[in-house]
Amino acid sequence: MSAEFSGRVLMVGVQAPDLVKQLQNALRNRGYPSPIDGNFSEQMESVVRLFQAQHSDDSGLPLKVDGQVGYHTWTALFGVLPRAVYGVAPLLAQAIATAASQEGQMEEPKGQNKGGMVDEYLRAAGLDPNVGTPDSRPWCMCFVFWVFQQASKQLTRGNPVPKTASCHHHWDAAADLPGVHRIAAKEALEDRSLVKPGLVFVLDFGGGQGHTGIVETLLPGGPLQTIEGNSNRDGSRNGVGVFRLKRRKLSDAELKGFIDYSAA
């Protein structure tokens, strides 16, 4: 099953029924729940994101999870070039795809820990966006919980992540959850093969302050590529949105560890 890339990027709304059907058939043959109707719908975009979350390009780097089928996604799907496949559990792959779909969501107004999709993340974890001060509404863990909640719905299964807005409570609760494995930072640093796409990382800044997000991949050289809510690009503590970042490292002193839901 091989086909050369036509040069046309396929995405939601594109009018190219023959190419889209070819894409849909290839996804269906790979075991992905794709319709065969020539329509690149939002449902189709979700299927593409799931495929991207589980595959890498011809150089071994993870595919960008953006729901668009360009050169790298097309060649990974049709096998025209060598590709590496991550053994990512369905829930974790779906979580990565869901998290990636939220990249760019921002607080409204910035710095208030509320507004737009942030309100949905907060409510999912049991916080009211209209109650309290911004400091009482940290939402990085709310984002992680919402992501796994949506991913679980897509797979018609229960969400194994505990409903909490606290990174530290999540870490503690995970120790007693069936099928859930915690990986301490020291373990991960000694054996990098333990760090896989879809793990939840937890940072501890002391004084009850923490941060969390989802690992997209471990990049060559050691840095983590992550998707994080209540974060930013400048490295400050004033998180304002959902970002894909490449600044976390296994050697970071604040890294508490990882939580693996692949067997939950």
PDB file of C-alpha atoms in Angstrom:
ATOM      1  CA  MET A   1       0.000   0.000   0.000  1.00  0.00           C
ATOM      2  CA  SER A   2       2.055   2.939  -1.229  1.00  0.00           C
ATOM      3  CA  ALA A   3       1.134   6.194  -2.887  1.00  0.00           C
ATOM      4  CA  GLU A   4       3.207   9.266  -3.628  1.00  0.00           C
ATOM      5  CA  PHE A   5       2.296  12.495  -1.847  1.00  0.00           C
ATOM      6  CA  SER A   6       0.371  14.747  -4.230  1.00  0.00           C
ATOM      7  CA  GLY A   7       1.697  17.956  -2.723  1.00  0.00           C
ATOM      8  CA  ARG A   8      -1.726  18.978  -1.460  1.00  0.00           C
ATOM      9  CA  VAL A   9      -2.207  19.292   2.300  1.00  0.00           C
ATOM     10  CA  LEU A  10      -5.471  17.717   3.426  1.00  0.00           C
ATOM     11  CA  MET A  11      -7.349  19.330   6.298  1.00  0.00           C
ATOM     12  CA  VAL A  12     -10.846  20.155   7.519  1.00  0.00           C
ATOM     13  CA  GLY A  13     -12.899  21.767   4.763  1.00  0.00           C
ATOM     14  CA  VAL A  14     -10.622  20.844   1.867  1.00  0.00           C
ATOM     15  CA  GLN A  15     -12.450  19.771  -1.275  1.00  0.00           C
ATOM     16  CA  ALA A  16     -10.513  16.800  -2.611  1.00  0.00           C
ATOM     17  CA  PRO A  17     -12.843  13.789  -2.292  1.00  0.00           C
ATOM     18  CA  ASP A  18     -10.673  11.323  -4.213  1.00  0.00           C
ATOM     19  CA  LEU A  19      -7.556  12.079  -2.167  1.00  0.00           C
ATOM     20  CA  VAL A  20      -9.538  12.089   1.079  1.00  0.00           C
ATOM     21  CA  LYS A  21     -11.085   8.695   0.244  1.00  0.00           C
ATOM     22  CA  GLN A  22      -7.602   7.337  -0.454  1.00  0.00           C
ATOM     23  CA  LEU A  23      -6.514   8.665   2.927  1.00  0.00           C
ATOM     24  CA  GLN A  24      -9.595   7.270   4.663  1.00  0.00           C
ATOM     25  CA  ASN A  25      -9.134   3.815   3.165  1.00  0.00           C
ATOM     26  CA  ALA A  26      -5.490   3.774   4.269  1.00  0.00           C
ATOM     27  CA  LEU A  27      -6.452   4.745   7.819  1.00  0.00           C
ATOM     28  CA  ARG A  28      -9.211   2.125   7.898  1.00  0.00           C
ATOM     29  CA  ASN A  29      -6.739  -0.519   6.672  1.00  0.00           C
ATOM     30  CA  ARG A  30      -4.438   0.448   9.535  1.00  0.00           C
ATOM     31  CA  GLY A  31      -7.240  -0.164  12.013  1.00  0.00           C
ATOM     32  CA  TYR A  32      -8.311   3.433  12.591  1.00  0.00           C
ATOM     33  CA  PRO A  33     -12.071   4.209  12.791  1.00  0.00           C
ATOM     34  CA  SER A  34     -12.252   6.328   9.673  1.00  0.00           C
ATOM     35  CA  PRO A  35     -15.362   6.942   7.550  1.00  0.00           C
ATOM     36  CA  ILE A  36     -15.081   6.394   3.781  1.00  0.00           C
ATOM     37  CA  ASP A  37     -16.993   9.338   2.375  1.00  0.00           C
ATOM     38  CA  GLY A  38     -14.415  11.693   0.848  1.00  0.00           C
ATOM     39  CA  ASN A  39     -15.248  14.363   3.438  1.00  0.00           C
ATOM     40  CA  PHE A  40     -12.452  15.720   5.650  1.00  0.00           C
ATOM     41  CA  SER A  41     -14.670  16.508   8.623  1.00  0.00           C
ATOM     42  CA  GLU A  42     -13.814  17.325  12.247  1.00  0.00           C
ATOM     43  CA  GLN A  43     -14.343  13.621  12.995  1.00  0.00           C
ATOM     44  CA  MET A  44     -11.776  12.843  10.310  1.00  0.00           C
ATOM     45  CA  GLU A  45      -9.377  15.364  11.848  1.00  0.00           C
ATOM     46  CA  SER A  46      -9.662  13.550  15.178  1.00  0.00           C
ATOM     47  CA  VAL A  47      -8.743  10.231  13.522  1.00  0.00           C
ATOM     48  CA  VAL A  48      -5.724  11.842  11.844  1.00  0.00           C
ATOM     49  CA  ARG A  49      -4.573  13.311  15.162  1.00  0.00           C
ATOM     50  CA  LEU A  50      -4.759   9.863  16.724  1.00  0.00           C
ATOM     51  CA  PHE A  51      -2.622   8.395  13.911  1.00  0.00           C
ATOM     52  CA  GLN A  52      -0.100  11.223  14.250  1.00  0.00           C
ATOM     53  CA  ALA A  53       0.164  10.697  18.010  1.00  0.00           C
ATOM     54  CA  GLN A  54       1.231   7.084  17.419  1.00  0.00           C
ATOM     55  CA  HIS A  55       3.721   7.534  14.583  1.00  0.00           C
ATOM     56  CA  SER A  56       6.948   9.263  13.665  1.00  0.00           C
ATOM     57  CA  ASP A  57       8.310  10.573  10.384  1.00  0.00           C
ATOM     58  CA  ASP A  58      11.037   9.049   8.227  1.00  0.00           C
ATOM     59  CA  SER A  59      13.772  10.543  10.441  1.00  0.00           C
ATOM     60  CA  GLY A  60      12.316   9.049  13.604  1.00  0.00           C
ATOM     61  CA  LEU A  61      10.949  12.315  14.996  1.00  0.00           C
ATOM     62  CA  PRO A  62       7.339  12.410  16.210  1.00  0.00           C
ATOM     63  CA  LEU A  63       4.752  13.612  13.739  1.00  0.00           C
ATOM     64  CA  LYS A  64       3.235  16.972  14.543  1.00  0.00           C
ATOM     65  CA  VAL A  65      -0.222  16.293  15.970  1.00  0.00           C
ATOM     66  CA  ASP A  66      -2.178  18.954  14.085  1.00  0.00           C
ATOM     67  CA  GLY A  67      -4.853  16.961  12.256  1.00  0.00           C
ATOM     68  CA  GLN A  68      -3.498  17.985   8.853  1.00  0.00           C
ATOM     69  CA  VAL A  69      -2.129  15.499   6.351  1.00  0.00           C
ATOM     70  CA  GLY A  70       0.982  16.890   4.732  1.00  0.00           C
ATOM     71  CA  TYR A  71       4.099  15.209   3.392  1.00  0.00           C
ATOM     72  CA  HIS A  72       5.308  13.597   6.621  1.00  0.00           C
ATOM     73  CA  THR A  73       1.933  12.248   7.760  1.00  0.00           C
ATOM     74  CA  TRP A  74       1.110  10.983   4.265  1.00  0.00           C
ATOM     75  CA  THR A  75       4.428   9.139   3.892  1.00  0.00           C
ATOM     76  CA  ALA A  76       4.186   7.698   7.414  1.00  0.00           C
ATOM     77  CA  LEU A  77       0.710   6.387   6.609  1.00  0.00           C
ATOM     78  CA  PHE A  78       1.474   4.964   3.175  1.00  0.00           C
ATOM     79  CA  GLY A  79       4.903   3.647   4.048  1.00  0.00           C
ATOM     80  CA  VAL A  80       6.679   5.260   1.111  1.00  0.00           C
ATOM     81  CA  LEU A  81       9.529   6.095   3.508  1.00  0.00           C
ATOM     82  CA  PRO A  82      10.733   4.113   6.535  1.00  0.00           C
ATOM     83  CA  ARG A  83       8.761   4.910   9.668  1.00  0.00           C
ATOM     84  CA  ALA A  84       8.916   4.061  13.345  1.00  0.00           C
ATOM     85  CA  VAL A  85       5.759   3.257  15.246  1.00  0.00           C
ATOM     86  CA  TYR A  86       5.433   4.054  18.919  1.00  0.00           C
ATOM     87  CA  GLY A  87       3.844   1.342  21.023  1.00  0.00           C
ATOM     88  CA  VAL A  88       1.507   3.839  22.642  1.00  0.00           C
ATOM     89  CA  ALA A  89      -1.581   2.532  24.436  1.00  0.00           C
ATOM     90  CA  PRO A  90      -4.858   3.749  22.850  1.00  0.00           C
ATOM     91  CA  LEU A  91      -5.806   5.933  25.842  1.00  0.00           C
ATOM     92  CA  LEU A  92      -2.424   7.673  25.893  1.00  0.00           C
ATOM     93  CA  ALA A  93      -2.418   8.185  22.119  1.00  0.00           C
ATOM     94  CA  GLN A  94      -5.909   9.647  22.247  1.00  0.00           C
ATOM     95  CA  ALA A  95      -4.868  11.870  25.165  1.00  0.00           C
ATOM     96  CA  ILE A  96      -1.930  13.231  23.157  1.00  0.00           C
ATOM     97  CA  ALA A  97      -4.196  13.895  20.192  1.00  0.00           C
ATOM     98  CA  THR A  98      -6.759  15.640  22.409  1.00  0.00           C
ATOM     99  CA  ALA A  99      -4.125  17.745  24.172  1.00  0.00           C
ATOM    100  CA  ALA A 100      -2.565  18.774  20.862  1.00  0.00           C
ATOM    101  CA  SER A 101      -5.975  19.925  19.612  1.00  0.00           C
ATOM    102  CA  GLN A 102      -6.017  22.492  22.434  1.00  0.00           C
ATOM    103  CA  GLU A 103      -2.683  24.127  21.636  1.00  0.00           C
ATOM    104  CA  GLY A 104      -3.139  27.888  21.590  1.00  0.00           C
ATOM    105  CA  GLN A 105      -6.145  28.051  23.909  1.00  0.00           C
ATOM    106  CA  MET A 106      -5.673  31.107  26.127  1.00  0.00           C
ATOM    107  CA  GLU A 107      -7.039  32.666  29.293  1.00  0.00           C
ATOM    108  CA  GLU A 108      -9.473  35.534  28.743  1.00  0.00           C
ATOM    109  CA  PRO A 109      -8.179  37.942  29.975  1.00  0.00           C
ATOM    110  CA  LYS A 110      -4.629  36.713  30.388  1.00  0.00           C
ATOM    111  CA  GLY A 111      -3.467  36.223  33.950  1.00  0.00           C
ATOM    112  CA  GLN A 112      -6.934  35.568  35.388  1.00  0.00           C
ATOM    113  CA  ASN A 113      -6.935  31.750  35.244  1.00  0.00           C
ATOM    114  CA  LYS A 114     -10.333  31.699  33.544  1.00  0.00           C
ATOM    115  CA  GLY A 115     -12.092  32.438  30.260  1.00  0.00           C
ATOM    116  CA  GLY A 116     -12.760  30.538  27.041  1.00  0.00           C
ATOM    117  CA  MET A 117     -11.838  26.865  27.111  1.00  0.00           C
ATOM    118  CA  VAL A 118     -10.052  27.383  30.435  1.00  0.00           C
ATOM    119  CA  ASP A 119     -13.497  27.510  32.067  1.00  0.00           C
ATOM    120  CA  GLU A 120     -14.231  24.044  30.649  1.00  0.00           C
ATOM    121  CA  TYR A 121     -10.987  22.644  32.053  1.00  0.00           C
ATOM    122  CA  LEU A 122     -11.739  24.146  35.474  1.00  0.00           C
ATOM    123  CA  ARG A 123     -15.317  22.864  35.602  1.00  0.00           C
ATOM    124  CA  ALA A 124     -14.247  19.371  34.548  1.00  0.00           C
ATOM    125  CA  ALA A 125     -12.049  19.119  37.655  1.00  0.00           C
ATOM    126  CA  GLY A 126     -14.662  20.665  39.959  1.00  0.00           C
ATOM    127  CA  LEU A 127     -13.565  24.314  40.096  1.00  0.00           C
ATOM    128  CA  ASP A 128     -15.894  27.256  39.441  1.00  0.00           C
ATOM    129  CA  PRO A 129     -14.206  29.829  37.151  1.00  0.00           C
ATOM    130  CA  ASN A 130     -16.319  32.590  38.706  1.00  0.00           C
ATOM    131  CA  VAL A 131     -15.388  31.906  42.328  1.00  0.00           C
ATOM    132  CA  GLY A 132     -12.253  33.006  44.170  1.00  0.00           C
ATOM    133  CA  THR A 133      -9.103  34.775  43.064  1.00  0.00           C
ATOM    134  CA  PRO A 134      -6.902  33.775  40.116  1.00  0.00           C
ATOM    135  CA  ASP A 135      -4.485  32.115  42.563  1.00  0.00           C
ATOM    136  CA  SER A 136      -7.314  29.834  43.719  1.00  0.00           C
ATOM    137  CA  ARG A 137      -7.845  28.562  40.158  1.00  0.00           C
ATOM    138  CA  PRO A 138      -4.627  26.889  38.963  1.00  0.00           C
ATOM    139  CA  TRP A 139      -5.629  24.860  35.938  1.00  0.00           C
ATOM    140  CA  CYS A 140      -2.651  22.811  34.723  1.00  0.00           C
ATOM    141  CA  MET A 141      -4.034  19.693  36.440  1.00  0.00           C
ATOM    142  CA  CYS A 142      -7.561  20.613  35.379  1.00  0.00           C
ATOM    143  CA  PHE A 143      -6.308  20.566  31.784  1.00  0.00           C
ATOM    144  CA  VAL A 144      -4.745  17.115  32.218  1.00  0.00           C
ATOM    145  CA  PHE A 145      -7.936  15.755  33.777  1.00  0.00           C
ATOM    146  CA  TRP A 146     -10.093  17.254  30.999  1.00  0.00           C
ATOM    147  CA  VAL A 147      -7.804  15.803  28.312  1.00  0.00           C
ATOM    148  CA  PHE A 148      -8.065  12.279  29.714  1.00  0.00           C
ATOM    149  CA  GLN A 149     -11.801  12.740  30.259  1.00  0.00           C
ATOM    150  CA  GLN A 150     -12.287  13.617  26.575  1.00  0.00           C
ATOM    151  CA  ALA A 151      -9.927  10.847  25.440  1.00  0.00           C
ATOM    152  CA  SER A 152     -11.829   8.315  27.554  1.00  0.00           C
ATOM    153  CA  LYS A 153     -15.130   9.426  26.017  1.00  0.00           C
ATOM    154  CA  GLN A 154     -13.688   8.950  22.535  1.00  0.00           C
ATOM    155  CA  LEU A 155     -12.787   5.381  23.484  1.00  0.00           C
ATOM    156  CA  THR A 156     -16.110   4.820  25.335  1.00  0.00           C
ATOM    157  CA  ARG A 157     -14.378   3.884  28.570  1.00  0.00           C
ATOM    158  CA  GLY A 158     -14.007   5.329  32.067  1.00  0.00           C
ATOM    159  CA  ASN A 159     -11.466   8.007  32.898  1.00  0.00           C
ATOM    160  CA  PRO A 160      -8.782   6.520  35.209  1.00  0.00           C
ATOM    161  CA  VAL A 161      -7.370   9.931  36.210  1.00  0.00           C
ATOM    162  CA  PRO A 162      -8.603  11.083  39.640  1.00  0.00           C
ATOM    163  CA  LYS A 163     -10.788  14.195  39.586  1.00  0.00           C
ATOM    164  CA  THR A 164      -8.577  16.823  41.178  1.00  0.00           C
ATOM    165  CA  ALA A 165      -7.131  20.249  40.487  1.00  0.00           C
ATOM    166  CA  SER A 166      -4.004  19.510  42.543  1.00  0.00           C
ATOM    167  CA  CYS A 167      -0.804  18.140  40.992  1.00  0.00           C
ATOM    168  CA  HIS A 168       0.363  16.847  44.374  1.00  0.00           C
ATOM    169  CA  HIS A 169      -2.941  15.137  45.164  1.00  0.00           C
ATOM    170  CA  HIS A 170      -2.807  13.512  41.730  1.00  0.00           C
ATOM    171  CA  TRP A 171       0.689  12.165  42.399  1.00  0.00           C
ATOM    172  CA  ASP A 172      -0.296  10.805  45.811  1.00  0.00           C
ATOM    173  CA  ALA A 173      -3.595   9.308  44.596  1.00  0.00           C
ATOM    174  CA  ALA A 174      -1.913   7.570  41.641  1.00  0.00           C
ATOM    175  CA  ALA A 175       0.015   5.345  44.055  1.00  0.00           C
ATOM    176  CA  ASP A 176      -3.191   3.487  44.924  1.00  0.00           C
ATOM    177  CA  LEU A 177      -4.875   3.335  41.515  1.00  0.00           C
ATOM    178  CA  PRO A 178      -5.135  -0.108  39.863  1.00  0.00           C
ATOM    179  CA  GLY A 179      -3.012  -0.516  36.758  1.00  0.00           C
ATOM    180  CA  VAL A 180      -1.349   2.883  37.245  1.00  0.00           C
ATOM    181  CA  HIS A 181       2.428   3.127  37.521  1.00  0.00           C
ATOM    182  CA  ARG A 182       4.408   6.012  39.014  1.00  0.00           C
ATOM    183  CA  ILE A 183       7.953   6.562  37.760  1.00  0.00           C
ATOM    184  CA  ALA A 184      10.162   8.600  40.077  1.00  0.00           C
ATOM    185  CA  ALA A 185      12.419  11.204  38.473  1.00  0.00           C
ATOM    186  CA  LYS A 186      15.535   9.298  39.551  1.00  0.00           C
ATOM    187  CA  GLU A 187      14.268   6.117  37.876  1.00  0.00           C
ATOM    188  CA  ALA A 188      13.547   7.977  34.647  1.00  0.00           C
ATOM    189  CA  LEU A 189      16.965   9.619  34.625  1.00  0.00           C
ATOM    190  CA  GLU A 190      18.677   6.254  35.097  1.00  0.00           C
ATOM    191  CA  ASP A 191      16.536   4.518  32.462  1.00  0.00           C
ATOM    192  CA  ARG A 192      15.224   6.888  29.800  1.00  0.00           C
ATOM    193  CA  SER A 193      13.360   4.060  28.071  1.00  0.00           C
ATOM    194  CA  LEU A 194      10.753   4.352  30.846  1.00  0.00           C
ATOM    195  CA  VAL A 195       9.684   7.755  29.516  1.00  0.00           C
ATOM    196  CA  LYS A 196       7.134   7.289  26.750  1.00  0.00           C
ATOM    197  CA  PRO A 197       4.542   9.405  24.938  1.00  0.00           C
ATOM    198  CA  GLY A 198       1.364   9.982  26.922  1.00  0.00           C
ATOM    199  CA  LEU A 199       2.873   9.955  30.409  1.00  0.00           C
ATOM    200  CA  VAL A 200       1.821  12.704  32.811  1.00  0.00           C
ATOM    201  CA  PHE A 201       4.770  14.560  34.337  1.00  0.00           C
ATOM    202  CA  VAL A 202       4.621  16.255  37.752  1.00  0.00           C
ATOM    203  CA  LEU A 203       6.858  19.088  38.971  1.00  0.00           C
ATOM    204  CA  ASP A 204       7.289  20.098  42.626  1.00  0.00           C
ATOM    205  CA  PHE A 205       8.436  23.670  43.311  1.00  0.00           C
ATOM    206  CA  GLY A 206       8.052  23.368  47.082  1.00  0.00           C
ATOM    207  CA  GLY A 207       5.616  25.123  49.381  1.00  0.00           C
ATOM    208  CA  GLY A 208       2.699  23.245  47.866  1.00  0.00           C
ATOM    209  CA  GLN A 209       3.392  24.671  44.400  1.00  0.00           C
ATOM    210  CA  GLY A 210       3.501  22.316  41.441  1.00  0.00           C
ATOM    211  CA  HIS A 211       2.896  21.931  37.734  1.00  0.00           C
ATOM    212  CA  THR A 212       1.901  19.137  35.390  1.00  0.00           C
ATOM    213  CA  GLY A 213       1.411  18.315  31.738  1.00  0.00           C
ATOM    214  CA  ILE A 214       1.535  15.528  29.165  1.00  0.00           C
ATOM    215  CA  VAL A 215       4.663  14.109  27.535  1.00  0.00           C
ATOM    216  CA  GLU A 216       4.414  14.075  23.755  1.00  0.00           C
ATOM    217  CA  THR A 217       7.835  12.518  23.250  1.00  0.00           C
ATOM    218  CA  LEU A 218      11.413  12.331  24.535  1.00  0.00           C
ATOM    219  CA  LEU A 219      13.501  14.191  21.966  1.00  0.00           C
ATOM    220  CA  PRO A 220      17.012  13.225  20.850  1.00  0.00           C
ATOM    221  CA  GLY A 221      19.466  14.637  23.362  1.00  0.00           C
ATOM    222  CA  GLY A 222      17.131  14.325  26.318  1.00  0.00           C
ATOM    223  CA  PRO A 223      14.606  17.186  26.440  1.00  0.00           C
ATOM    224  CA  LEU A 224      10.929  16.382  26.713  1.00  0.00           C
ATOM    225  CA  GLN A 225       8.418  17.668  24.216  1.00  0.00           C
ATOM    226  CA  THR A 226       5.307  18.352  26.276  1.00  0.00           C
ATOM    227  CA  ILE A 227       1.808  19.788  25.997  1.00  0.00           C
ATOM    228  CA  GLU A 228       0.899  21.875  29.035  1.00  0.00           C
ATOM    229  CA  GLY A 229      -1.997  23.976  30.244  1.00  0.00           C
ATOM    230  CA  ASN A 230      -1.597  27.045  32.483  1.00  0.00           C
ATOM    231  CA  SER A 231       1.850  27.537  30.961  1.00  0.00           C
ATOM    232  CA  ASN A 232       3.727  29.978  28.718  1.00  0.00           C
ATOM    233  CA  ARG A 233       6.689  30.226  26.375  1.00  0.00           C
ATOM    234  CA  ASP A 234       8.940  32.549  28.414  1.00  0.00           C
ATOM    235  CA  GLY A 235       9.639  30.257  31.369  1.00  0.00           C
ATOM    236  CA  SER A 236       7.908  32.408  33.991  1.00  0.00           C
ATOM    237  CA  ARG A 237       5.383  31.117  36.530  1.00  0.00           C
ATOM    238  CA  ASN A 238       2.591  33.228  34.992  1.00  0.00           C
ATOM    239  CA  GLY A 239       0.943  30.589  32.806  1.00  0.00           C
ATOM    240  CA  VAL A 240      -1.646  31.941  30.398  1.00  0.00           C
ATOM    241  CA  GLY A 241      -2.473  29.181  27.908  1.00  0.00           C
ATOM    242  CA  VAL A 242      -1.938  25.744  26.399  1.00  0.00           C
ATOM    243  CA  PHE A 243       1.465  25.340  24.751  1.00  0.00           C
ATOM    244  CA  ARG A 244       3.661  22.696  23.158  1.00  0.00           C
ATOM    245  CA  LEU A 245       7.050  23.094  24.857  1.00  0.00           C
ATOM    246  CA  LYS A 246      10.562  21.656  24.661  1.00  0.00           C
ATOM    247  CA  ARG A 247      12.130  22.957  27.882  1.00  0.00           C
ATOM    248  CA  ARG A 248      11.573  20.161  30.438  1.00  0.00           C
ATOM    249  CA  LYS A 249      14.484  17.806  31.134  1.00  0.00           C
ATOM    250  CA  LEU A 250      14.806  14.571  33.094  1.00  0.00           C
ATOM    251  CA  SER A 251      17.565  16.231  35.122  1.00  0.00           C
ATOM    252  CA  ASP A 252      15.360  19.138  36.274  1.00  0.00           C
ATOM    253  CA  ALA A 253      15.522  19.400  40.066  1.00  0.00           C
ATOM    254  CA  GLU A 254      11.775  20.151  40.218  1.00  0.00           C
ATOM    255  CA  LEU A 255      10.762  16.966  38.400  1.00  0.00           C
ATOM    256  CA  LYS A 256       8.932  14.683  40.812  1.00  0.00           C
ATOM    257  CA  GLY A 257       8.229  11.993  38.258  1.00  0.00           C
ATOM    258  CA  PHE A 258       5.757  10.567  35.766  1.00  0.00           C
ATOM    259  CA  ILE A 259       2.400   8.811  35.950  1.00  0.00           C
ATOM    260  CA  ASP A 260       1.679   6.061  33.425  1.00  0.00           C
ATOM    261  CA  TYR A 261      -1.971   5.221  32.633  1.00  0.00           C
ATOM    262  CA  SER A 262      -1.239   2.810  29.782  1.00  0.00           C
ATOM    263  CA  ALA A 263      -2.432  -0.243  31.745  1.00  0.00           C
ATOM    264  CA  ALA A 264      -5.263   1.433  33.662  1.00  0.00           C
TER     265      ALA A 264
END
